[in-house]
GROMACS .gro file of C-alpha atoms in nm:
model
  315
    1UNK     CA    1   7.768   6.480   6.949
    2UNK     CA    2   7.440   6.646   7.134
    3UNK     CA    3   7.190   6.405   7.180
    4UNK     CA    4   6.868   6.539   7.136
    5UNK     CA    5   6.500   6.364   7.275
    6UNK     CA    6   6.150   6.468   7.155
    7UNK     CA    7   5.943   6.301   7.429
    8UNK     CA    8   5.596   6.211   7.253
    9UNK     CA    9   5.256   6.067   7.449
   10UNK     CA   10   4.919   6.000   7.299
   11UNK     CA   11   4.774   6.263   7.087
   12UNK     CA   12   5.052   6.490   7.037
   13UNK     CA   13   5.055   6.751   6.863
   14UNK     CA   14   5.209   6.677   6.513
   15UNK     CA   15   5.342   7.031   6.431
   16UNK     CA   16   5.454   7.063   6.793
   17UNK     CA   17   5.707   6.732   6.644
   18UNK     CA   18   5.768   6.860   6.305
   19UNK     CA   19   5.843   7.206   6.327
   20UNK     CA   20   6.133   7.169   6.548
   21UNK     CA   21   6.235   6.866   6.420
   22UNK     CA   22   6.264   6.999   6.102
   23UNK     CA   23   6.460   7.286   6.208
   24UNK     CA   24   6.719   7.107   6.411
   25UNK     CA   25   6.746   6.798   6.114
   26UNK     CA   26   6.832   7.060   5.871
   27UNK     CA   27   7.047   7.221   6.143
   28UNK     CA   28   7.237   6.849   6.115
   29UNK     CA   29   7.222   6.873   5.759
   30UNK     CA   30   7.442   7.179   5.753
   31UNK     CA   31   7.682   7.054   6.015
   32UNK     CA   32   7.535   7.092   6.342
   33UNK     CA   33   7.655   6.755   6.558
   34UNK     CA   34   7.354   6.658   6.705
   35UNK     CA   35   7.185   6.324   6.719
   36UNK     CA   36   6.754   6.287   6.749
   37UNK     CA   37   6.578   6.047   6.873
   38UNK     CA   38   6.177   6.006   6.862
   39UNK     CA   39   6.100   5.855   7.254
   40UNK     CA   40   5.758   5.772   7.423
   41UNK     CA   41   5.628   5.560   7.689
   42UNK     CA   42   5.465   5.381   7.420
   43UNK     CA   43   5.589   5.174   7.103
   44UNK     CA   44   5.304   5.299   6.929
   45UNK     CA   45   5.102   5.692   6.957
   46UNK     CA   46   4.825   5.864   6.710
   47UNK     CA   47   4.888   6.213   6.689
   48UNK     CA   48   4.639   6.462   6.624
   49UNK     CA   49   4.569   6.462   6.290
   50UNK     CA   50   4.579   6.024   6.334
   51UNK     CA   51   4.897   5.949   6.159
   52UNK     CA   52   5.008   5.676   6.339
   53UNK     CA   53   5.374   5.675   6.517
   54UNK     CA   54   5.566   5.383   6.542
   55UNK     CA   55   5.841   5.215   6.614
   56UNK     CA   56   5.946   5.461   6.900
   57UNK     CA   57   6.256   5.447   7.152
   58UNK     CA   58   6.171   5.352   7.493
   59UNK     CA   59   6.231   5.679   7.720
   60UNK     CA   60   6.624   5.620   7.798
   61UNK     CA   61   6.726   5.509   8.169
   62UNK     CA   62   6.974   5.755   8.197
   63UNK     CA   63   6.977   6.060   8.009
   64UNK     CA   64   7.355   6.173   7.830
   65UNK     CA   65   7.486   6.463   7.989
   66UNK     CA   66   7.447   6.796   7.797
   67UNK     CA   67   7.107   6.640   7.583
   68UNK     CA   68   6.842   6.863   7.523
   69UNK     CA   69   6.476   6.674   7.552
   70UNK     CA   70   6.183   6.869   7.392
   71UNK     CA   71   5.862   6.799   7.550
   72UNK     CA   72   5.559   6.760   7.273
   73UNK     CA   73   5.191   6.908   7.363
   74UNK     CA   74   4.873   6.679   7.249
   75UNK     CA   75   4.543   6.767   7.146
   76UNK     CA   76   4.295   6.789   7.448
   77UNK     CA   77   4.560   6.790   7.691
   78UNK     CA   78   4.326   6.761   7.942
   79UNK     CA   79   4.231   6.474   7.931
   80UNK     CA   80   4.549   6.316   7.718
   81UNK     CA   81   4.811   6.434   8.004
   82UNK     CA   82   4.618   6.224   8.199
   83UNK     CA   83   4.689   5.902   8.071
   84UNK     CA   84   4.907   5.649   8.243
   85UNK     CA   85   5.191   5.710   7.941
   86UNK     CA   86   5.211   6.100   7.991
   87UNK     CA   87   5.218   5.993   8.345
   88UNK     CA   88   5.506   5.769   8.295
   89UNK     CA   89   5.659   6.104   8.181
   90UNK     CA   90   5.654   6.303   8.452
   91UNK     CA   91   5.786   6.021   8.692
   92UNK     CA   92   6.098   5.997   8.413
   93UNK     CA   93   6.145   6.321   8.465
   94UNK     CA   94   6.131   6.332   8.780
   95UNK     CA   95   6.376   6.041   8.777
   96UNK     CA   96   6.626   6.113   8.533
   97UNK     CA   97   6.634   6.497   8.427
   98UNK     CA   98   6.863   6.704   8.585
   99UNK     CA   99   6.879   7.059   8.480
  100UNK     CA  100   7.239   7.097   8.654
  101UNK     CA  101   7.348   6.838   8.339
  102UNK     CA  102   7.063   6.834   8.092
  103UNK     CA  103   6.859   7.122   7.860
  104UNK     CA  104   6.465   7.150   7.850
  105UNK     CA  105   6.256   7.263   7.583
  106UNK     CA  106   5.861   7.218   7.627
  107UNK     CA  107   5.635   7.293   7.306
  108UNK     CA  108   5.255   7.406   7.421
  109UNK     CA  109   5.151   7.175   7.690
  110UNK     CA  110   5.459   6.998   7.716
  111UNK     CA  111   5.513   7.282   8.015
  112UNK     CA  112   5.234   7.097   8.185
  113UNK     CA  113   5.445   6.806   8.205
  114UNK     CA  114   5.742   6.966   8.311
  115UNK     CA  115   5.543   7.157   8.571
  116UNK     CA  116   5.418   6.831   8.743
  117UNK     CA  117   5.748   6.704   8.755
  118UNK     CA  118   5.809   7.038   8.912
  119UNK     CA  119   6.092   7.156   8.700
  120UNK     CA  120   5.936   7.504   8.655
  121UNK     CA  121   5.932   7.583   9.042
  122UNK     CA  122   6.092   7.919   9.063
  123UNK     CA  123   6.126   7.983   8.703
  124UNK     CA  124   5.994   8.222   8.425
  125UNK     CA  125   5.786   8.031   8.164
  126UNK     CA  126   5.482   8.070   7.928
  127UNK     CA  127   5.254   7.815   7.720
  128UNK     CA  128   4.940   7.813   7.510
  129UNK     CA  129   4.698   8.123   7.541
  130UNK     CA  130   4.459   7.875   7.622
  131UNK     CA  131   4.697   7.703   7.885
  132UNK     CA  132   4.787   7.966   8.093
  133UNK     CA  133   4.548   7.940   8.452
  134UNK     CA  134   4.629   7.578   8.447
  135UNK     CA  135   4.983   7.599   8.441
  136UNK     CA  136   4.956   7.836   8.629
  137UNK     CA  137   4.794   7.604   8.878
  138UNK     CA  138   5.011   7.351   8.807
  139UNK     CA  139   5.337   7.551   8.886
  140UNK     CA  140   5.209   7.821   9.132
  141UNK     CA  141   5.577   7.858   9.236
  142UNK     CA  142   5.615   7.963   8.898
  143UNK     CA  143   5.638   8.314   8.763
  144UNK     CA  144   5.428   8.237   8.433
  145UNK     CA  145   5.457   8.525   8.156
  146UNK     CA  146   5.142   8.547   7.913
  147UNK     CA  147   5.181   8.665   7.564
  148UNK     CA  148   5.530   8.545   7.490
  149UNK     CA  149   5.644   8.365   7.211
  150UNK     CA  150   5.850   8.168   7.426
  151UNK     CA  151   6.090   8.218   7.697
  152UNK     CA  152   6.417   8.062   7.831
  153UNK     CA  153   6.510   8.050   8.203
  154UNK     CA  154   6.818   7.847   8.207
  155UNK     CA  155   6.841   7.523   8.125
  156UNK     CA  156   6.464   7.558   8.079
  157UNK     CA  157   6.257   7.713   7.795
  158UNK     CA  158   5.875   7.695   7.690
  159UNK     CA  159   5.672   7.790   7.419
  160UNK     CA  160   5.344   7.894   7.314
  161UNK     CA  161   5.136   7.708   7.117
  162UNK     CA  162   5.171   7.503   6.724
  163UNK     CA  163   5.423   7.774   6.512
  164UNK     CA  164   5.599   7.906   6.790
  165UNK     CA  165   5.799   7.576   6.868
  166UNK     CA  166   5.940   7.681   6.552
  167UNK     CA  167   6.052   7.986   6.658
  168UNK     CA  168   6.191   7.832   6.991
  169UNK     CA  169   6.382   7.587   6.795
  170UNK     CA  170   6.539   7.883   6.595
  171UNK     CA  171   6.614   8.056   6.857
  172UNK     CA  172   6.821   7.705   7.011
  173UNK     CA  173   6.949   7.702   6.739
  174UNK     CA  174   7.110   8.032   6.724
  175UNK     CA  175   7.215   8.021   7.101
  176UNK     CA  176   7.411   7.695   7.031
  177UNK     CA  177   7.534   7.731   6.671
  178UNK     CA  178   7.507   8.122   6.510
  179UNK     CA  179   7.252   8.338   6.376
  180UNK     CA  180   7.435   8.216   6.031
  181UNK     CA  181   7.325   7.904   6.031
  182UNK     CA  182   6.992   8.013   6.187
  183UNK     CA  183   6.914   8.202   5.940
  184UNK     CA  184   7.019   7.922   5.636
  185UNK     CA  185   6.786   7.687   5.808
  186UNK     CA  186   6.489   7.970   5.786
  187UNK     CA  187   6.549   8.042   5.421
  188UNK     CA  188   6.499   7.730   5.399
  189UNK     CA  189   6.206   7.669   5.549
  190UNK     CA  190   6.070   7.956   5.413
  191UNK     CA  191   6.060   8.125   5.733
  192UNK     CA  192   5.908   8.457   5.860
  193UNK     CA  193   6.164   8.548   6.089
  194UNK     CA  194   5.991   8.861   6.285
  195UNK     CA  195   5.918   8.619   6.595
  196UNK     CA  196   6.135   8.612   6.923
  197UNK     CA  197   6.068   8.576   7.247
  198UNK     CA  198   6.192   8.968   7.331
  199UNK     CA  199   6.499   8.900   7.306
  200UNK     CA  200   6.686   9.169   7.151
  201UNK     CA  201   7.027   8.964   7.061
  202UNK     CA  202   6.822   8.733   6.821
  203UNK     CA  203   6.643   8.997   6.640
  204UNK     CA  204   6.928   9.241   6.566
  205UNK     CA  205   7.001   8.918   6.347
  206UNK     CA  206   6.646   8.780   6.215
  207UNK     CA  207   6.411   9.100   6.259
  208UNK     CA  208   6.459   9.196   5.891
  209UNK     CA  209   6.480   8.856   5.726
  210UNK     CA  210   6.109   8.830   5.680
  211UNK     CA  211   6.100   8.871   5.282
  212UNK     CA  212   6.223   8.639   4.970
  213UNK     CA  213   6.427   8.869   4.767
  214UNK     CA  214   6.738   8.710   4.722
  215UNK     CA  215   6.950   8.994   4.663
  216UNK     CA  216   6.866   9.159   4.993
  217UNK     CA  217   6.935   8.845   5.180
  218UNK     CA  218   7.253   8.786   4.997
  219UNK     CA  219   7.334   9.162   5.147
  220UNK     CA  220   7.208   9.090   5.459
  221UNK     CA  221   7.479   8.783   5.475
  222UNK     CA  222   7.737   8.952   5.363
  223UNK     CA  223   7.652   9.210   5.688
  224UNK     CA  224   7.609   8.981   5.893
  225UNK     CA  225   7.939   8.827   5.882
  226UNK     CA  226   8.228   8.952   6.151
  227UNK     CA  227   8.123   9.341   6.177
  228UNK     CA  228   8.521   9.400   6.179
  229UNK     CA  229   8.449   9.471   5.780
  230UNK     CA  230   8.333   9.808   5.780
  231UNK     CA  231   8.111   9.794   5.483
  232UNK     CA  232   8.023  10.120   5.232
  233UNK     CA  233   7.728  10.103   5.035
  234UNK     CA  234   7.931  10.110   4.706
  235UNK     CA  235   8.152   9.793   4.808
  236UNK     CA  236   7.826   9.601   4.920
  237UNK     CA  237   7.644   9.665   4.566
  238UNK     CA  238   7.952   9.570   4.383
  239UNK     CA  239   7.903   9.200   4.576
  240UNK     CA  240   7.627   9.187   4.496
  241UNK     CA  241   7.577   9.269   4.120
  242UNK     CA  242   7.363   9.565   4.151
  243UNK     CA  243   7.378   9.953   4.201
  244UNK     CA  244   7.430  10.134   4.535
  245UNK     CA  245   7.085  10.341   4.444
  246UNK     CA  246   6.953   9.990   4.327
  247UNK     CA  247   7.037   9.843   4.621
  248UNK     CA  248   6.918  10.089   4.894
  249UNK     CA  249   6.570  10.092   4.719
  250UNK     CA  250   6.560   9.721   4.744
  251UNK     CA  251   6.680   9.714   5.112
  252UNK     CA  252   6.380   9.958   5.198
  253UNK     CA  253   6.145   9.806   5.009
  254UNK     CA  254   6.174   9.438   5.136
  255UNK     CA  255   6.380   9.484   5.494
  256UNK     CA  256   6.186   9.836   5.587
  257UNK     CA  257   6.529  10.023   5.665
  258UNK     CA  258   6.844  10.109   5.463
  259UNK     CA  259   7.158   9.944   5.460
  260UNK     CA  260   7.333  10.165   5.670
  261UNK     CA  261   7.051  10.129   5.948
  262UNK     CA  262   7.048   9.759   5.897
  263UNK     CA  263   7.441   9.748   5.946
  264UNK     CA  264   7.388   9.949   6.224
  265UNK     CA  265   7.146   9.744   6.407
  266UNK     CA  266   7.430   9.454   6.401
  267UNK     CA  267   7.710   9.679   6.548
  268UNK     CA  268   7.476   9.768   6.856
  269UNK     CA  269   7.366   9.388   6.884
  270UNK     CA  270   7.707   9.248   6.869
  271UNK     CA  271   7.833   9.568   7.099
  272UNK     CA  272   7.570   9.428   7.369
  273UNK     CA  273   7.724   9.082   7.409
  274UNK     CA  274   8.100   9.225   7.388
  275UNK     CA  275   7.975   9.447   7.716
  276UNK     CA  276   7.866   9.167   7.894
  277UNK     CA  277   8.272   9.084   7.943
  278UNK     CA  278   8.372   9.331   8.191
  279UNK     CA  279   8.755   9.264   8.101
  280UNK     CA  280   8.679   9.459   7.734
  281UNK     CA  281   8.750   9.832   7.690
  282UNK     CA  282   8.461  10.012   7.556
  283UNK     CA  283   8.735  10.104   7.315
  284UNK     CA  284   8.776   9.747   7.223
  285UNK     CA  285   8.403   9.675   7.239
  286UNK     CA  286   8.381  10.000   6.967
  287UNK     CA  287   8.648   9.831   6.762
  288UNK     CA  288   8.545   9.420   6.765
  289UNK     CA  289   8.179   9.571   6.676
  290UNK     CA  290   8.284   9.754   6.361
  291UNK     CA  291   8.257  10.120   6.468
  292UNK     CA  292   8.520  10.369   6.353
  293UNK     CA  293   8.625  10.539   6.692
  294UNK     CA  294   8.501  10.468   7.057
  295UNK     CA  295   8.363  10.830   7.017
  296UNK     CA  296   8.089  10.695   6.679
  297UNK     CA  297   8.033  10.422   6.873
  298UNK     CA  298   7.944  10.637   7.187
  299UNK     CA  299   7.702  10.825   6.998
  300UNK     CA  300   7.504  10.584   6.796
  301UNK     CA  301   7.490  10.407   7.147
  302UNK     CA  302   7.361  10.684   7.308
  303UNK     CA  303   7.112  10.819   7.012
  304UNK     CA  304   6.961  10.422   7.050
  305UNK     CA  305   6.944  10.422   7.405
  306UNK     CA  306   6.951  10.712   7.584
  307UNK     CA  307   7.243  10.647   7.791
  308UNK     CA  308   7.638  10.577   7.733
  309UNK     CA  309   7.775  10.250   7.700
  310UNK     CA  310   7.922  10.249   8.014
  311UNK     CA  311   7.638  10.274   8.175
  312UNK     CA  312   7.467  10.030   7.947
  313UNK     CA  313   7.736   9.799   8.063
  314UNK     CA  314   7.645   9.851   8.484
  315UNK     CA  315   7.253   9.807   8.397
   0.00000   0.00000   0.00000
């Protein structure tokens, strides 16, 4: 069991809280063995729209190894990461986080907090539009990346602003537990899922979710599943109750590319992380990713990229 912290002060930010929350509760709710836990400096906060919080966890003495803590923003954070219970943050961090044993996820100016405690020394990071000179001041170590959704530097990730510690959480999500699940939890949710934070392995996966048809995304499952099936169009309609021509229309109309495309977009994606392990063949690689030969998978590679897969694999 993961233990998982969202650290709260005065003010916060209540969709900075619910957002993720919500994604990682119904994450639980579908199996994922985590634990949360609702912590502040405070027994009692106001958030930003004044819905009051109480009964809170004290901030834990030690932290359990392997627990992610999410760090909330607030509303005028600056002059409510000034107060002595944000401050009482910073020194816990500074106390008991160690990113050699422990995850960190900061939503908006949550990264402020992290940056005084001067976990962001040395690492990539981003924040609020609005945010981005003073954490920038705050972490001039720092290499801080504007317009990004969000971006993860080891242990360490940060997040724009509001909606995008939604996408963050996703994105944990689908590091730690599948884009499967990920993408059961944004269904749910009702989810846009056209938002990453550039990176290429979670979009092969979510790009072409954003739409409500329910045959498409039943398709899109079935796809999405171990690319050792080699699908054809007519076996995919028959799943799912509908005509190959029937189907391809549908596919364009809500995902924006055919089924064959789509399919193709996972191969590549999954063919990425298989290269990573220098001990596969790029004839294995071609196989575990659902091509036909070594030879098809050469030249969709190369029609994508511009460049074999071998070399792919040294960049």
């Amino acid at each position: 069991m993961r233990d998982v912290y969202f650290v709260l002060s005065q003010h916060f930010m209540l969709l900075d809280l619910a957002g993720p929350a919500e994604v990682l509760q119904i994450a639980i709710e579908h199996g994922a063995p985590l634990r949360l836990h609702m912590v502040a400096a405070e027994a009692e906060l106001v958030s930003s729209v004044g819905l009051r919080q109480h009964q809170l966890e004290a901030l834990p003495e030690t932290i359990p190894d392997q627990a992610l803590v999410l760090l909330i923003g607030v509303q005028n954070s600056k002059t409510n990461l000034q107060l002595p219970a944000a401050r009482a943050i910073v020194r816990w961090l500074q106390n008991s986080f160690d990113p050699a044993r422990h995850q960190l996820a900061c939503i908006c100016s949550g990264a402020l907090l992290a940056a005084d405690a001067g976990l962001l020394a040395g690492r990539r990071c981003t924040t609020h539009h609005e945010l981005i000179a003073r954490l920038q001041s705050a972490a001039p170590n720092a290499d801080v990346l504007e317009n990004r959704l969000f971006v993860e530097d080891g242990p360490i990730a940060t997040s724009a602003g509001i909606c995008a510690g939604i996408d963050l959480a996703l994105h944990l999500v689908a590091r730690d537990f599948g884009a499967e699940l990920t993408q059961v939890i944004a269904r749910e949710m009702v989810i846009w899922l056209r938002r990453s934070g550039n990176d290429p392995q979670l979009s092969a996966w979510l790009v072409h979710r954003n739409h409500l048809h329910p045959t498409v995304h039943k398709a899109q499952d079935l796809l999405s599943q171990p690319q050792s099936r080699r699908w054809t169009l007519a076996e995919l309609a028959a799943q799912v109750h509908v005509t190959p021509r029937t189907l391809s229309r549908l596919f364009v109309q809500y995902a924006g590319l055919s089924p064959h495309d789509y399919q193709q977009s996972l191969k590549l994606a999954l063919a990425q992380q298989l290269l990573a392990n220098p001990n596969l063949s790029i004839e294995t690689v071609a196989n575990e990713a659902g091509f036909g030969s070594a030879r098809d998978f050469r030249r969709v590679w190369q029609a994508r990229f511009g460049q074999l897969p071998s070399e792919g694999r040294k960049a």
